[in-house]
Coordinates of C-alpha atoms in Angstrom, one line a residue:
M541 CA -0.7 -29.8 -7.9
A542 CA 0.0 -27.1 -10.5
E543 CA -2.7 -24.5 -11.0
E544 CA -3.0 -25.4 -14.7
D545 CA -3.8 -29.0 -13.7
L546 CA -6.3 -27.8 -11.2
S547 CA -7.9 -25.7 -13.9
E548 CA -8.4 -28.8 -16.1
M549 CA -9.8 -30.8 -13.2
A550 CA -12.3 -28.0 -12.6
K551 CA -13.6 -28.2 -16.1
D552 CA -13.8 -32.0 -15.9
V553 CA -15.7 -31.9 -12.7
E554 CA -18.3 -29.5 -14.2
L555 CA -18.6 -31.8 -17.2
H556 CA -19.2 -34.8 -15.0
L557 CA -21.8 -33.0 -12.9
K558 CA -23.7 -31.9 -16.0
L559 CA -23.8 -35.2 -17.9
D560 CA -26.4 -37.8 -17.4
P561 CA -25.1 -41.4 -17.4
P562 CA -24.6 -42.5 -21.0
L563 CA -27.1 -45.0 -22.1
S564 CA -25.4 -46.3 -25.2
A565 CA -22.6 -45.5 -27.6
N566 CA -24.7 -42.9 -29.4
N567 CA -26.2 -41.5 -26.1
K568 CA -29.8 -42.5 -27.2
P569 CA -32.1 -44.9 -25.3
S570 CA -32.1 -48.3 -26.9
R571 CA -34.7 -51.0 -26.5
S572 CA -32.1 -53.6 -27.3
F573 CA -29.9 -52.3 -24.5
K574 CA -32.7 -53.0 -22.0
T575 CA -33.4 -56.5 -23.4
S576 CA -29.7 -57.3 -24.0
S577 CA -30.6 -58.4 -27.5
S578 CA -27.8 -60.1 -29.4
S579 CA -28.4 -57.8 -32.3
S580 CA -27.6 -54.7 -30.3
P581 CA -24.1 -53.3 -29.8
P582 CA -22.5 -55.3 -26.9
P583 CA -23.4 -53.4 -23.7
C584 CA -21.0 -52.8 -20.9
D585 CA -20.9 -55.7 -18.4
T586 CA -22.6 -54.3 -15.3
S587 CA -22.1 -57.4 -13.1
H588 CA -21.0 -56.8 -9.6
V589 CA -17.7 -58.6 -10.2
L590 CA -16.7 -56.3 -13.0
E591 CA -17.7 -53.2 -11.0
N592 CA -15.6 -54.4 -8.0
V593 CA -12.6 -55.0 -10.3
L594 CA -13.1 -51.6 -12.0
E595 CA -13.4 -49.9 -8.6
N596 CA -10.1 -51.3 -7.4
V597 CA -8.4 -50.2 -10.7
L598 CA -9.9 -46.7 -10.6
K599 CA -8.6 -46.1 -7.1
F600 CA -5.1 -45.8 -8.6
L601 CA -6.2 -43.5 -11.4
E602 CA -5.3 -40.0 -10.4
S603 CA -5.3 -38.1 -13.7
R604 CA -8.6 -36.1 -14.0
R605 CA -8.4 -36.4 -17.8
D606 CA -8.2 -40.2 -17.6
R607 CA -11.1 -40.2 -15.1
N608 CA -13.1 -38.0 -17.4
A609 CA -12.6 -40.5 -20.3
V610 CA -13.5 -43.4 -18.0
S611 CA -16.7 -41.9 -16.9
L612 CA -18.0 -41.5 -20.4
V613 CA -17.5 -45.2 -21.5
C614 CA -20.9 -46.4 -20.2
R615 CA -23.4 -46.2 -17.3
S616 CA -21.5 -48.7 -15.1
W617 CA -18.2 -46.9 -15.5
Y618 CA -19.8 -43.6 -15.0
R619 CA -21.2 -44.8 -11.7
V620 CA -18.0 -46.5 -10.5
E621 CA -15.9 -43.5 -11.3
A622 CA -18.2 -41.3 -9.2
Q623 CA -17.9 -43.7 -6.3
T624 CA -14.1 -43.8 -6.4
R625 CA -13.4 -40.1 -6.8
S626 CA -12.1 -38.8 -3.5
E627 CA -10.6 -35.4 -4.6
V628 CA -12.7 -32.6 -6.2
F629 CA -11.5 -29.3 -7.4
I630 CA -14.0 -26.5 -8.2
G631 CA -12.5 -23.4 -9.8
N632 CA -15.5 -21.2 -9.3
C633 CA -17.8 -21.7 -6.3
Y634 CA -20.7 -20.3 -8.4
S635 CA -20.3 -22.7 -11.3
L636 CA -22.5 -25.3 -9.6
S637 CA -24.4 -25.7 -6.4
P638 CA -23.2 -27.7 -3.3
A639 CA -26.2 -30.0 -3.7
R640 CA -25.2 -31.0 -7.2
L641 CA -21.7 -31.8 -6.0
A642 CA -23.1 -34.0 -3.3
R643 CA -25.4 -35.9 -5.7
R644 CA -22.7 -36.6 -8.2
F645 CA -19.8 -37.6 -6.0
T646 CA -20.5 -39.5 -2.8
R647 CA -17.1 -40.4 -1.4
V648 CA -15.2 -37.1 -1.5
R649 CA -12.4 -36.8 1.1
S650 CA -10.7 -33.7 -0.3
L651 CA -12.3 -30.4 -1.5
F652 CA -10.5 -27.5 -3.2
L653 CA -12.8 -24.6 -3.7
K654 CA -12.1 -21.2 -5.3
G655 CA -14.2 -18.1 -4.9
K656 CA -13.3 -14.6 -6.2
P657 CA -11.4 -14.2 -9.5
R658 CA -7.7 -13.4 -9.4
F659 CA -8.1 -9.6 -10.0
A660 CA -9.6 -9.4 -6.5
D661 CA -6.0 -9.5 -5.4
F662 CA -5.5 -6.0 -7.0
N663 CA -8.5 -4.5 -5.1
L664 CA -10.6 -4.5 -8.3
M665 CA -13.4 -6.5 -6.6
P666 CA -15.8 -4.5 -4.4
P667 CA -16.1 -5.6 -0.8
D668 CA -18.8 -8.1 0.2
W669 CA -19.1 -9.4 -3.4
G670 CA -19.8 -12.9 -2.2
A671 CA -18.0 -16.3 -2.5
R672 CA -19.2 -17.4 0.9
F673 CA -18.1 -20.8 2.3
A674 CA -21.3 -21.2 4.4
P675 CA -23.5 -23.1 1.9
W676 CA -20.7 -25.4 1.0
V677 CA -19.8 -26.4 4.6
A678 CA -23.5 -26.9 5.4
V679 CA -23.9 -29.4 2.6
T680 CA -20.6 -31.2 2.9
A681 CA -21.1 -31.6 6.7
K682 CA -24.1 -33.8 5.9
A683 CA -22.9 -35.4 2.7
Y684 CA -19.2 -36.1 3.6
P685 CA -18.8 -36.7 7.3
W686 CA -15.5 -38.5 6.5
L687 CA -14.1 -35.3 4.8
E688 CA -10.4 -34.9 5.6
K689 CA -9.1 -32.0 3.7
V690 CA -10.4 -28.5 2.6
T691 CA -8.5 -25.9 0.6
L692 CA -10.2 -22.6 0.0
K693 CA -8.9 -19.7 -2.1
R694 CA -10.4 -16.2 -2.2
M695 CA -13.4 -17.3 -0.2
F696 CA -15.3 -15.5 2.5
V697 CA -15.1 -17.7 5.6
T698 CA -16.6 -16.9 9.0
D699 CA -15.8 -18.2 12.4
D700 CA -19.2 -20.0 12.4
D701 CA -18.1 -21.8 9.2
L702 CA -14.9 -23.0 10.8
A703 CA -16.8 -24.1 14.0
L704 CA -19.2 -26.2 11.8
L705 CA -16.3 -27.6 9.9
A706 CA -14.5 -28.6 13.1
A707 CA -17.7 -30.2 14.6
S708 CA -18.8 -32.1 11.5
F709 CA -15.7 -34.0 10.4
P710 CA -14.3 -36.3 13.1
G711 CA -11.3 -37.3 11.0
F712 CA -10.5 -33.9 9.6
K713 CA -6.8 -33.5 8.9
E714 CA -6.0 -30.6 6.6
L715 CA -7.2 -27.0 6.4
V716 CA -5.6 -24.5 3.9
L717 CA -7.0 -21.0 3.6
L718 CA -5.4 -19.0 0.7
C719 CA -6.2 -15.3 0.3
C720 CA -9.4 -15.8 2.4
E721 CA -11.2 -13.3 4.6
G722 CA -14.1 -13.0 7.1
F723 CA -12.7 -15.1 10.0
G724 CA -10.6 -14.4 13.0
T725 CA -8.4 -16.1 15.6
S726 CA -11.6 -17.3 17.3
G727 CA -12.4 -19.6 14.4
V728 CA -8.8 -20.7 14.1
A729 CA -8.9 -21.6 17.8
V730 CA -11.9 -23.9 17.4
V731 CA -10.3 -25.8 14.5
A732 CA -7.1 -26.2 16.5
N733 CA -9.0 -27.5 19.6
K734 CA -11.6 -29.7 17.9
C735 CA -9.7 -31.3 15.1
R736 CA -7.7 -33.9 17.1
Q737 CA -6.1 -35.5 14.0
L738 CA -5.1 -32.2 12.4
K739 CA -2.0 -32.5 10.2
V740 CA -2.0 -29.2 8.3
L741 CA -3.2 -25.8 9.3
D742 CA -2.0 -23.3 6.8
L743 CA -3.2 -19.6 6.7
I744 CA -1.6 -18.1 3.7
E745 CA -2.0 -14.4 2.6
S746 CA -5.4 -14.4 4.4
E747 CA -7.0 -11.6 6.4
V748 CA -7.3 -12.9 10.0
T749 CA -9.1 -10.7 12.5
D750 CA -7.5 -10.4 15.9
D751 CA -10.1 -11.5 18.4
E752 CA -7.5 -11.5 21.2
V753 CA -7.8 -15.2 21.5
D754 CA -4.8 -17.3 22.4
W755 CA -5.4 -19.8 19.6
I756 CA -2.0 -21.4 19.8
S757 CA -2.8 -22.6 23.3
C758 CA -6.0 -24.3 22.0
F759 CA -4.2 -27.3 20.5
P760 CA -4.9 -30.4 22.6
E761 CA -2.3 -31.4 25.1
G762 CA -0.1 -34.4 24.3
E763 CA 1.6 -35.4 21.1
T764 CA 0.0 -33.9 18.0
H765 CA -0.2 -35.0 14.4
L766 CA 0.9 -31.7 13.0
E767 CA 3.1 -31.8 9.9
S768 CA 2.5 -28.2 8.7
L769 CA 1.7 -25.0 10.5
S770 CA 1.7 -21.6 8.7
F771 CA 0.4 -18.4 10.2
D772 CA 2.7 -15.7 8.7
C773 CA -0.3 -13.6 7.6
V774 CA -1.7 -13.3 11.1
E775 CA -1.1 -9.7 12.1
S776 CA -1.4 -10.1 15.8
P777 CA 1.0 -11.3 18.6
I778 CA 1.0 -15.0 19.5
N779 CA 1.8 -16.8 22.7
F780 CA 5.4 -17.9 22.0
K781 CA 5.7 -20.2 25.0
A782 CA 2.6 -22.0 23.8
L783 CA 4.0 -22.2 20.3
E784 CA 7.3 -23.6 21.7
R785 CA 5.5 -26.3 23.7
L786 CA 3.4 -27.1 20.6
V787 CA 6.6 -27.5 18.4
V788 CA 8.1 -29.8 21.1
R789 CA 5.2 -32.1 21.1
S790 CA 4.8 -32.2 17.3
P791 CA 7.5 -34.7 16.2
F792 CA 6.2 -35.0 12.7
L793 CA 6.3 -31.2 12.1
K794 CA 8.1 -30.5 8.8
K795 CA 6.8 -27.1 7.8
L796 CA 6.6 -24.1 10.1
R797 CA 6.0 -20.5 9.0
T798 CA 5.7 -17.9 11.8
N799 CA 4.5 -14.3 11.7
R800 CA 6.5 -11.1 12.2
F801 CA 5.8 -11.2 16.0
V802 CA 8.3 -14.1 16.3
S803 CA 11.7 -12.6 16.8
L804 CA 15.0 -14.1 15.7
E805 CA 15.9 -15.2 19.2
E806 CA 12.6 -17.0 19.5
L807 CA 13.1 -18.5 16.0
H808 CA 16.4 -19.9 17.3
R809 CA 14.7 -21.6 20.1
L810 CA 12.2 -23.2 17.8
M811 CA 14.8 -24.5 15.4
V812 CA 16.8 -26.1 18.3
R813 CA 13.6 -27.9 19.3
A814 CA 12.6 -28.9 15.7
P815 CA 15.8 -29.8 13.7
Q816 CA 13.6 -32.1 11.5
L817 CA 12.0 -29.1 9.7
T818 CA 12.2 -29.1 5.9
S819 CA 10.4 -25.7 5.3
L820 CA 10.8 -22.7 7.6
G821 CA 9.2 -19.3 7.5
T822 CA 11.4 -17.1 9.7
G823 CA 8.9 -14.4 10.8
S824 CA 10.8 -11.3 11.8
F825 CA 14.5 -11.7 10.9
S826 CA 15.8 -9.2 13.4
S827 CA 16.7 -9.0 17.1
S828 CA 13.9 -8.4 19.6
T829 CA 13.6 -4.9 21.2
E830 CA 13.9 -6.4 24.7
N831 CA 17.4 -7.8 24.1
A832 CA 18.7 -4.9 22.0
G833 CA 21.3 -2.8 23.7
Q834 CA 21.4 -4.9 26.9
G835 CA 24.8 -6.5 26.3
E836 CA 23.4 -10.0 26.3
Q837 CA 25.3 -12.5 24.2
E838 CA 23.2 -13.4 21.2
P839 CA 22.5 -17.1 20.3
D840 CA 24.6 -18.8 17.6
Y841 CA 22.0 -18.5 14.8
A842 CA 24.3 -20.1 12.2
S843 CA 24.7 -23.2 14.4
A844 CA 20.9 -23.6 14.6
F845 CA 20.6 -23.5 10.9
R846 CA 23.4 -25.9 10.5
A847 CA 21.6 -28.4 12.8
C848 CA 18.6 -28.3 10.5
R849 CA 20.1 -30.7 8.0
S850 CA 16.8 -31.4 6.2
L851 CA 15.9 -27.7 5.6
V852 CA 15.3 -27.1 1.8
C853 CA 12.8 -24.2 1.8
L854 CA 13.2 -20.8 3.4
S855 CA 10.7 -17.9 3.5
G856 CA 9.7 -15.0 5.7
F857 CA 12.5 -12.6 6.4
R858 CA 10.1 -9.8 7.5
E859 CA 11.7 -6.8 9.1
L860 CA 15.0 -8.1 7.9
A861 CA 18.2 -6.9 9.6
A862 CA 20.9 -7.4 7.0
E863 CA 23.6 -8.2 9.5
Y864 CA 21.8 -11.4 10.4
L865 CA 21.3 -12.8 6.9
P866 CA 24.7 -14.6 6.7
A867 CA 23.4 -16.9 9.5
I868 CA 21.5 -18.9 6.8
S869 CA 24.7 -19.7 4.9
P870 CA 25.1 -23.2 6.4
V871 CA 21.9 -24.4 4.7
C872 CA 22.2 -22.5 1.4
A873 CA 23.7 -25.4 -0.5
N874 CA 20.7 -27.6 0.3
L875 CA 18.0 -25.1 -0.4
T876 CA 15.6 -25.7 -3.3
S877 CA 13.2 -22.9 -2.6
I878 CA 13.9 -19.3 -1.3
N879 CA 11.2 -16.6 -0.8
F880 CA 12.6 -13.1 -0.2
S881 CA 9.3 -11.4 -1.3
Y882 CA 8.9 -9.7 2.0
A883 CA 12.6 -8.7 2.4
N884 CA 13.9 -5.4 1.2
I885 CA 17.4 -6.6 0.4
S886 CA 20.1 -4.7 -1.4
P887 CA 22.3 -6.3 -4.1
D888 CA 25.3 -6.1 -1.9
V889 CA 23.7 -8.0 0.9
F890 CA 22.0 -10.5 -1.5
R891 CA 24.9 -11.5 -3.7
P892 CA 27.1 -13.3 -1.0
I893 CA 24.0 -15.4 0.0
I894 CA 22.7 -16.4 -3.4
R895 CA 26.2 -17.4 -4.7
N896 CA 26.0 -20.5 -2.3
C897 CA 22.5 -21.5 -3.5
H898 CA 23.3 -23.8 -6.4
N899 CA 20.3 -26.1 -6.1
V900 CA 17.5 -23.5 -6.0
R901 CA 14.6 -24.4 -8.2
V902 CA 12.1 -21.8 -6.9
F903 CA 13.1 -18.2 -6.2
W904 CA 10.9 -15.3 -5.2
A905 CA 12.2 -11.8 -4.3
L906 CA 11.4 -8.1 -4.3
D907 CA 12.9 -6.0 -7.1
S908 CA 15.2 -4.4 -4.5
I909 CA 17.8 -6.9 -5.5
C910 CA 18.1 -5.0 -8.7
D911 CA 19.4 -6.2 -12.0
E912 CA 22.7 -7.0 -10.3
G913 CA 21.0 -9.4 -8.0
L914 CA 19.3 -11.1 -10.9
Q915 CA 22.6 -11.5 -12.7
A916 CA 24.0 -13.2 -9.6
V917 CA 20.9 -15.6 -9.6
A918 CA 21.6 -16.3 -13.3
A919 CA 25.3 -17.1 -12.6
T920 CA 24.5 -19.5 -9.8
C921 CA 21.0 -21.1 -10.0
K922 CA 21.3 -23.3 -13.0
E923 CA 18.5 -25.6 -11.9
L924 CA 16.0 -22.7 -11.5
R925 CA 12.5 -23.6 -12.6
E926 CA 10.3 -20.8 -11.2
L927 CA 11.1 -17.1 -10.7
R928 CA 8.9 -14.3 -9.3
I929 CA 10.0 -10.7 -8.9
F930 CA 7.6 -8.4 -7.1
P931 CA 7.7 -4.6 -6.9
F932 CA 8.8 -2.9 -3.6
D933 CA 7.0 0.2 -4.8
P934 CA 4.0 -0.8 -6.9
S935 CA 3.0 2.7 -8.0
E936 CA 2.9 3.3 -11.8
D937 CA 5.2 6.3 -11.7
S938 CA 8.0 4.7 -9.7
E939 CA 11.4 4.0 -11.3
G940 CA 11.7 0.3 -10.8
P941 CA 15.2 -1.1 -10.1
V942 CA 14.9 -4.2 -12.4
S943 CA 14.7 -4.1 -16.2
G944 CA 15.3 -6.0 -19.3
L945 CA 18.9 -6.4 -18.3
G946 CA 17.9 -8.6 -15.4
L947 CA 15.4 -10.6 -17.5
Q948 CA 17.9 -11.3 -20.2
A949 CA 20.6 -12.4 -17.7
I950 CA 18.1 -14.9 -16.2
S951 CA 17.3 -16.2 -19.7
E952 CA 20.9 -16.8 -20.5
G953 CA 21.9 -18.3 -17.1
C954 CA 18.7 -20.3 -16.1
R955 CA 17.8 -22.2 -19.3
K956 CA 15.6 -24.7 -17.5
L957 CA 13.2 -22.0 -16.4
E958 CA 9.5 -23.1 -16.7
S959 CA 7.6 -20.2 -15.0
I960 CA 8.2 -16.5 -14.5
L961 CA 6.4 -13.6 -13.0
Y962 CA 8.2 -10.3 -13.5
F963 CA 7.2 -6.8 -12.4
C964 CA 9.2 -4.0 -13.9
Q965 CA 9.0 -0.5 -15.3
R966 CA 11.5 -0.8 -18.2
M967 CA 11.5 -3.6 -20.7
T968 CA 12.8 -4.2 -24.2
N969 CA 11.8 -6.5 -27.1
V970 CA 15.4 -7.8 -27.2
A971 CA 15.2 -9.1 -23.6
V972 CA 11.8 -10.8 -24.1
T973 CA 12.9 -12.3 -27.3
A974 CA 16.1 -13.7 -25.6
M975 CA 13.9 -15.2 -22.9
S976 CA 11.8 -17.0 -25.6
E977 CA 14.9 -18.4 -27.3
N978 CA 16.9 -19.4 -24.3
C979 CA 14.0 -20.8 -22.2
P980 CA 11.8 -22.7 -24.7
Q981 CA 10.4 -24.9 -21.9
L982 CA 8.4 -22.0 -20.4
T983 CA 4.8 -22.9 -19.5
V984 CA 4.1 -19.6 -17.6
F985 CA 5.2 -16.2 -18.8
R986 CA 3.8 -13.2 -16.9
L987 CA 5.4 -9.9 -17.6
C988 CA 3.8 -7.0 -15.8
I989 CA 5.2 -3.7 -17.1
M990 CA 3.8 -1.2 -14.6
G991 CA 2.5 2.0 -16.1
R992 CA 0.1 2.5 -18.9
H993 CA 1.0 1.6 -22.5
R994 CA 4.8 1.6 -22.0
P995 CA 6.8 0.9 -25.1
D996 CA 10.2 -0.7 -25.5
H997 CA 12.4 1.3 -23.2
V998 CA 15.3 1.6 -25.7
T999 CA 13.6 1.9 -29.1
G1000 CA 10.2 3.4 -28.1
K1001 CA 8.4 0.8 -30.3
P1002 CA 5.5 -1.4 -29.2
M1003 CA 6.3 -4.6 -27.4
D1004 CA 4.7 -6.7 -30.2
D1005 CA 7.9 -8.5 -31.3
G1006 CA 8.8 -9.6 -27.8
F1007 CA 5.5 -11.2 -26.9
G1008 CA 5.2 -12.6 -30.4
A1009 CA 8.5 -14.4 -29.9
I1010 CA 7.3 -15.8 -26.6
V1011 CA 4.2 -17.5 -28.1
K1012 CA 6.2 -18.6 -31.2
N1013 CA 9.1 -20.2 -29.4
C1014 CA 7.6 -21.4 -26.2
K1015 CA 5.5 -24.3 -27.5
K1016 CA 4.3 -25.5 -24.1
L1017 CA 3.0 -22.1 -22.9
T1018 CA -0.3 -22.4 -21.0
R1019 CA -0.4 -19.1 -19.1
L1020 CA 0.4 -15.7 -20.4
A1021 CA 0.2 -12.2 -19.0
V1022 CA 0.8 -9.2 -21.3
S1023 CA 1.2 -5.5 -20.7
G1024 CA 2.9 -2.5 -22.1
L1025 CA 2.3 -0.8 -25.5
L1026 CA 0.8 -3.5 -27.7
T1027 CA -0.9 -3.2 -31.1
D1028 CA -3.2 -5.7 -32.8
K1029 CA -0.1 -7.4 -34.2
A1030 CA 0.8 -8.8 -30.8
F1031 CA -2.7 -10.2 -30.3
S1032 CA -2.7 -11.6 -33.8
L1033 CA 0.5 -13.5 -33.0
I1034 CA -1.0 -14.8 -29.7
G1035 CA -4.0 -16.1 -31.5
E1036 CA -1.9 -17.7 -34.2
Y1037 CA 0.6 -19.4 -32.0
G1038 CA -0.9 -19.6 -28.5
K1039 CA -2.8 -22.9 -29.1
L1040 CA -2.2 -24.3 -25.6
I1041 CA -2.9 -21.1 -23.6
R1042 CA -5.5 -21.6 -21.0
T1043 CA -5.1 -18.4 -19.0
L1044 CA -4.5 -15.0 -20.5
S1045 CA -4.2 -11.7 -18.6
V1046 CA -4.1 -8.3 -20.3
A1047 CA -3.4 -5.0 -18.5
F1048 CA -3.1 -1.6 -20.0
A1049 CA -2.6 -3.0 -23.5
G1050 CA -4.4 -3.3 -26.8
D1051 CA -5.2 -1.3 -29.9
S1052 CA -8.7 -2.2 -31.1
D1053 CA -11.5 -4.8 -30.9
M1054 CA -9.6 -6.8 -33.5
G1055 CA -7.0 -7.7 -30.8
L1056 CA -9.7 -9.3 -28.6
R1057 CA -11.1 -11.1 -31.6
Y1058 CA -7.8 -12.6 -32.5
I1059 CA -7.6 -14.1 -29.0
L1060 CA -11.1 -15.5 -28.9
E1061 CA -10.9 -17.0 -32.3
G1062 CA -7.3 -18.2 -32.2
C1063 CA -6.8 -19.8 -28.8
P1064 CA -8.9 -23.0 -28.7
K1065 CA -8.0 -24.0 -25.1
L1066 CA -8.5 -20.6 -23.5
E1067 CA -10.4 -21.0 -20.2
K1068 CA -9.7 -17.8 -18.2
L1069 CA -9.5 -14.4 -19.7
E1070 CA -8.7 -11.4 -17.5
I1071 CA -8.6 -7.9 -19.0
R1072 CA -8.3 -4.5 -17.3
D1073 CA -7.8 -0.9 -18.6
S1074 CA -7.8 -1.9 -22.2
P1075 CA -9.6 -0.4 -25.3
F1076 CA -11.8 -3.4 -26.0
G1077 CA -15.5 -2.9 -26.5
D1078 CA -18.7 -4.5 -27.6
A1079 CA -17.6 -5.8 -31.0
G1080 CA -14.6 -7.6 -29.4
L1081 CA -16.9 -9.0 -26.7
R1082 CA -19.4 -10.3 -29.2
S1083 CA -16.7 -12.0 -31.3
G1084 CA -16.3 -14.6 -28.6
M1085 CA -20.0 -15.6 -28.4
H1086 CA -19.1 -19.1 -29.6
R1087 CA -16.4 -19.6 -26.9
Y1088 CA -18.0 -18.5 -23.6
N1089 CA -19.9 -21.7 -23.0
D1090 CA -16.5 -23.5 -22.9
M1091 CA -14.6 -21.0 -20.7
R1092 CA -14.5 -20.9 -17.0
F1093 CA -14.8 -17.1 -16.8
V1094 CA -14.2 -13.7 -18.5
W1095 CA -13.3 -10.6 -16.5
M1096 CA -13.2 -7.2 -18.1
S1097 CA -12.8 -3.9 -16.1
S1098 CA -12.4 -0.3 -17.3
C1099 CA -12.8 -1.3 -20.9
R1100 CA -15.4 0.0 -23.4
L1101 CA -18.4 -2.2 -22.8
S1102 CA -22.1 -1.3 -22.8
R1103 CA -24.8 -2.9 -20.8
G1104 CA -26.7 -3.6 -24.0
S1105 CA -23.9 -5.8 -25.4
C1106 CA -23.6 -7.7 -22.1
S1107 CA -27.3 -8.3 -22.2
D1108 CA -27.0 -9.7 -25.6
I1109 CA -24.5 -12.2 -24.3
A1110 CA -26.8 -13.2 -21.4
R1111 CA -29.8 -13.8 -23.7
A1112 CA -27.8 -15.8 -26.2
L1113 CA -26.0 -18.0 -23.7
P1114 CA -28.4 -19.1 -20.9
S1115 CA -25.7 -21.3 -19.2
V1116 CA -23.4 -18.3 -18.8
V1117 CA -24.0 -16.0 -15.9
V1118 CA -23.3 -12.4 -16.8
E1119 CA -22.7 -10.0 -13.8
V1120 CA -22.1 -6.3 -14.2
F1121 CA -21.1 -4.0 -11.4
G1122 CA -19.0 -1.1 -10.3
S1123 CA -19.2 0.9 -7.1
D1124 CA -21.0 -0.6 -4.1
D1125 CA -22.2 2.8 -3.1
D1126 CA -25.9 3.1 -3.9
D1127 CA -25.8 6.9 -3.6
V1128 CA -23.4 7.5 -6.5
D1129 CA -25.0 9.6 -9.2
V1130 CA -24.7 8.2 -12.7
D1131 CA -24.2 10.6 -15.6
E1132 CA -26.8 10.1 -18.3
D1133 CA -24.2 9.8 -21.0
N1134 CA -22.5 7.0 -19.1
A1135 CA -25.7 5.2 -17.9
D1136 CA -25.0 2.3 -20.4
Y1137 CA -21.4 2.0 -19.5
V1138 CA -20.2 -1.2 -17.8
E1139 CA -17.3 -0.7 -15.4
I1140 CA -16.8 -4.3 -14.6
L1141 CA -18.0 -7.4 -16.4
Y1142 CA -17.6 -10.8 -14.8
M1143 CA -19.2 -13.8 -16.6
Y1144 CA -18.8 -17.4 -16.0
R1145 CA -20.5 -20.7 -16.9
S1146 CA -22.8 -22.2 -14.3
L1147 CA -24.7 -25.5 -14.2
D1148 CA -27.3 -24.1 -11.8
G1149 CA -28.0 -20.7 -13.0
P1150 CA -27.5 -17.3 -11.4
R1151 CA -26.5 -17.2 -7.7
K1152 CA -29.0 -16.2 -5.0
D1153 CA -26.6 -14.1 -2.8
A1154 CA -25.7 -11.3 -5.2
P1155 CA -25.3 -7.9 -3.3
K1156 CA -27.3 -4.8 -4.4
F1157 CA -24.4 -3.4 -6.5
V1158 CA -24.3 -6.5 -8.7
T1159 CA -26.7 -6.8 -11.6
I1160 CA -27.2 -10.2 -13.1
L1161 CA -28.4 -9.8 -16.7

């Protein structure tokens, strides 16, 4: 499910949890409703027959918007919708309490829960801020013993949490931990051992502590139900023989992503034993130290890839040895997704590979492929829908190897593009404008020009025209990230044309408070606003007072905010939690002139008021 869809679902869930069951069409108690008087508006038929029919119909209704509409029809439909909702997405773990969730929805089988805001990925969130899974697993263990799936993102998860999860849900099948922390291989071992029906165990970009536990060996003996196993983020060696045995007795395994401690020779053995794989994360794509220089004949890696006829997704390639990359050539024609975001590949090595990948729809890579590599992608990948280019060197003063030339080439060659994330140091208005004209189906455009307030690389002018063209020409745009030298003109255009934008990220950009006002007054569907290192202050913040009740969150760091202004927001909007914080060091001396300065503002709507687990360095106004 796309992140934009999940965002909508989160808003709907909060709406459902807040509303009382409607009593009549005008939401007012009616005496005629109780007595079923013929003079009153015809009430909804609440007979058991109708409820049973409605329940069977709603089981097939997956759209959260449709479910939202259904729940507001009348009391009976409200109740039946709650009873048939099996999947719940919560975009902010502090937007409501676990108890409220359990009261509202009684048959949940799948829970997706998000914790910290996205800027935590850039080390902007202090350690130990919160987002603990403990209260959620404690409540769901009692409320939903039949729970089958849990997906957590940016949550603090402990080994005890995982142990309780494994012990509480006998039919548990799927655990996905995205960008989580706090747990180790001990907790993973308990899940592997206790969850006998486990189908999915995906650890993705999470921090996993090495407890020196052989967690791979903890899976029960005999044939498993595993369909997906991902542990590429685990920075500790694994028992390869146990992994090999596990793969052999997992006939339904379709997705396997190994960590860098799995060598290319070991990967070959796994592929031979699991030719049914559709998604493979290669781990270390280089020869093991033990076999290097011993004169042993290396396996035929190309034959192993050729035997995996169903393989459509490739990732990994950590510690890549370029001479082995041609081994993937036999599967290139079938690939729909390639992730080279951990591989430092030169254009000369990259081009012969990508020229065979005509069906790729999703492509991630480091900027080491240079503009020349992007030109090769543009010439070959005509079906491309999603592109992400990450920096090999993320420092602001580095001279990045990709620029507007690569972006313009992509726009001209990949006209079906729908989503792009592009890190660079040099960009031009011409290239961004070309992207808007050639790829009008874009729903996500995230351009991160590293460095502060960088103008058009050729003309030296602000990047206003480029971003203005994006919001004008890309009518379906729902997510936008802007950076570089921007004036109020750019934000005026975003407010005027960005009517579908739900998520807006601003970094090192802006001219005055008018820019923020244009956004808050002009983007009616804005839900998530992230701003860092920009010159927006109190006046800009106050201009959105009428919007914050309807937004999921606002994050502003290193701007020009005062505590007094943030306090005004908190007093005026009791359903919005306003947190201010900076350093978590209690001994830091604060200059009197800066005592009112707010380093970080994070505010979000909540149905249950301020959280109870805020650390000392967080002040809730």
